[in-house]
Amino acid sequence: MKPWLKYSIVRLGLFAVVLGVLLVLRFDPLWATLIAAVVGFCVSYLFFAPLRRRVALDLAERRSRPARLDDDSAAEDEAIADDEADTGRNR
């Protein structure tokens, strides 16, 4: 499973559990939602650091990969490079 998906599911699950408990305890829904969000954030920040680190590494790896060019883009880049080379020779 992708790290960002696992991290998101864990955080949403934690939020849902805390929200459910607070609503069962008859908290006001607005306050229950706010409290659940804060508790979910704090718990995930303190206890899910390894998951968060894996997500960050996965995103950094994806960002560092070169972009794949389709055939049209590659042909356009080649044509531009040829035009620039011809212009440089004519000077």
XYZ file of C-alpha atoms in Angstrom, residues 27-85:
59
model
C -20.904 16.816 22.841
C -22.111 19.574 20.570
C -21.340 18.378 16.978
C -19.326 21.495 16.140
C -17.165 21.223 19.250
C -16.861 17.478 18.837
C -15.552 17.958 15.292
C -13.050 20.610 16.375
C -11.828 18.546 19.316
C -11.542 15.428 17.146
C -9.492 17.347 14.588
C -7.097 18.705 17.224
C -6.755 15.343 18.982
C -6.235 13.582 15.654
C -3.556 16.081 14.669
C -1.730 15.828 17.985
C -1.812 12.039 18.171
C -0.689 11.636 14.561
C 2.111 14.168 15.076
C 3.385 12.417 18.197
C 2.891 8.753 17.340
C 2.842 8.411 13.554
C 6.240 9.962 12.784
C 7.542 6.843 10.970
C 4.525 6.856 8.645
C 4.868 10.585 8.050
C 8.576 10.133 7.279
C 7.771 7.408 4.719
C 5.236 9.708 3.059
C 7.796 12.517 2.871
C 10.420 10.205 1.375
C 7.942 8.855 -1.164
C 6.960 12.378 -2.230
C 10.604 13.453 -2.466
C 11.412 10.406 -4.588
C 8.522 11.141 -6.928
C 9.554 14.766 -7.198
C 13.146 13.892 -8.071
C 12.205 11.588 -10.954
C 12.532 13.147 -14.392
C 9.241 13.892 -16.074
C 8.198 11.445 -18.754
C 7.762 13.055 -22.138
C 5.232 11.782 -24.612
C 6.206 11.376 -28.278
C 4.828 14.788 -29.285
C 6.765 16.625 -26.571
C 9.973 14.785 -27.416
C 9.561 15.642 -31.123
C 8.894 19.303 -30.306
C 11.957 19.476 -28.051
C 14.077 17.926 -30.791
C 12.763 20.405 -33.377
C 13.494 23.360 -31.086
C 17.010 22.074 -30.439
C 17.584 21.683 -34.211
C 16.295 25.224 -34.865
C 18.563 26.642 -32.168
C 21.535 24.739 -33.596
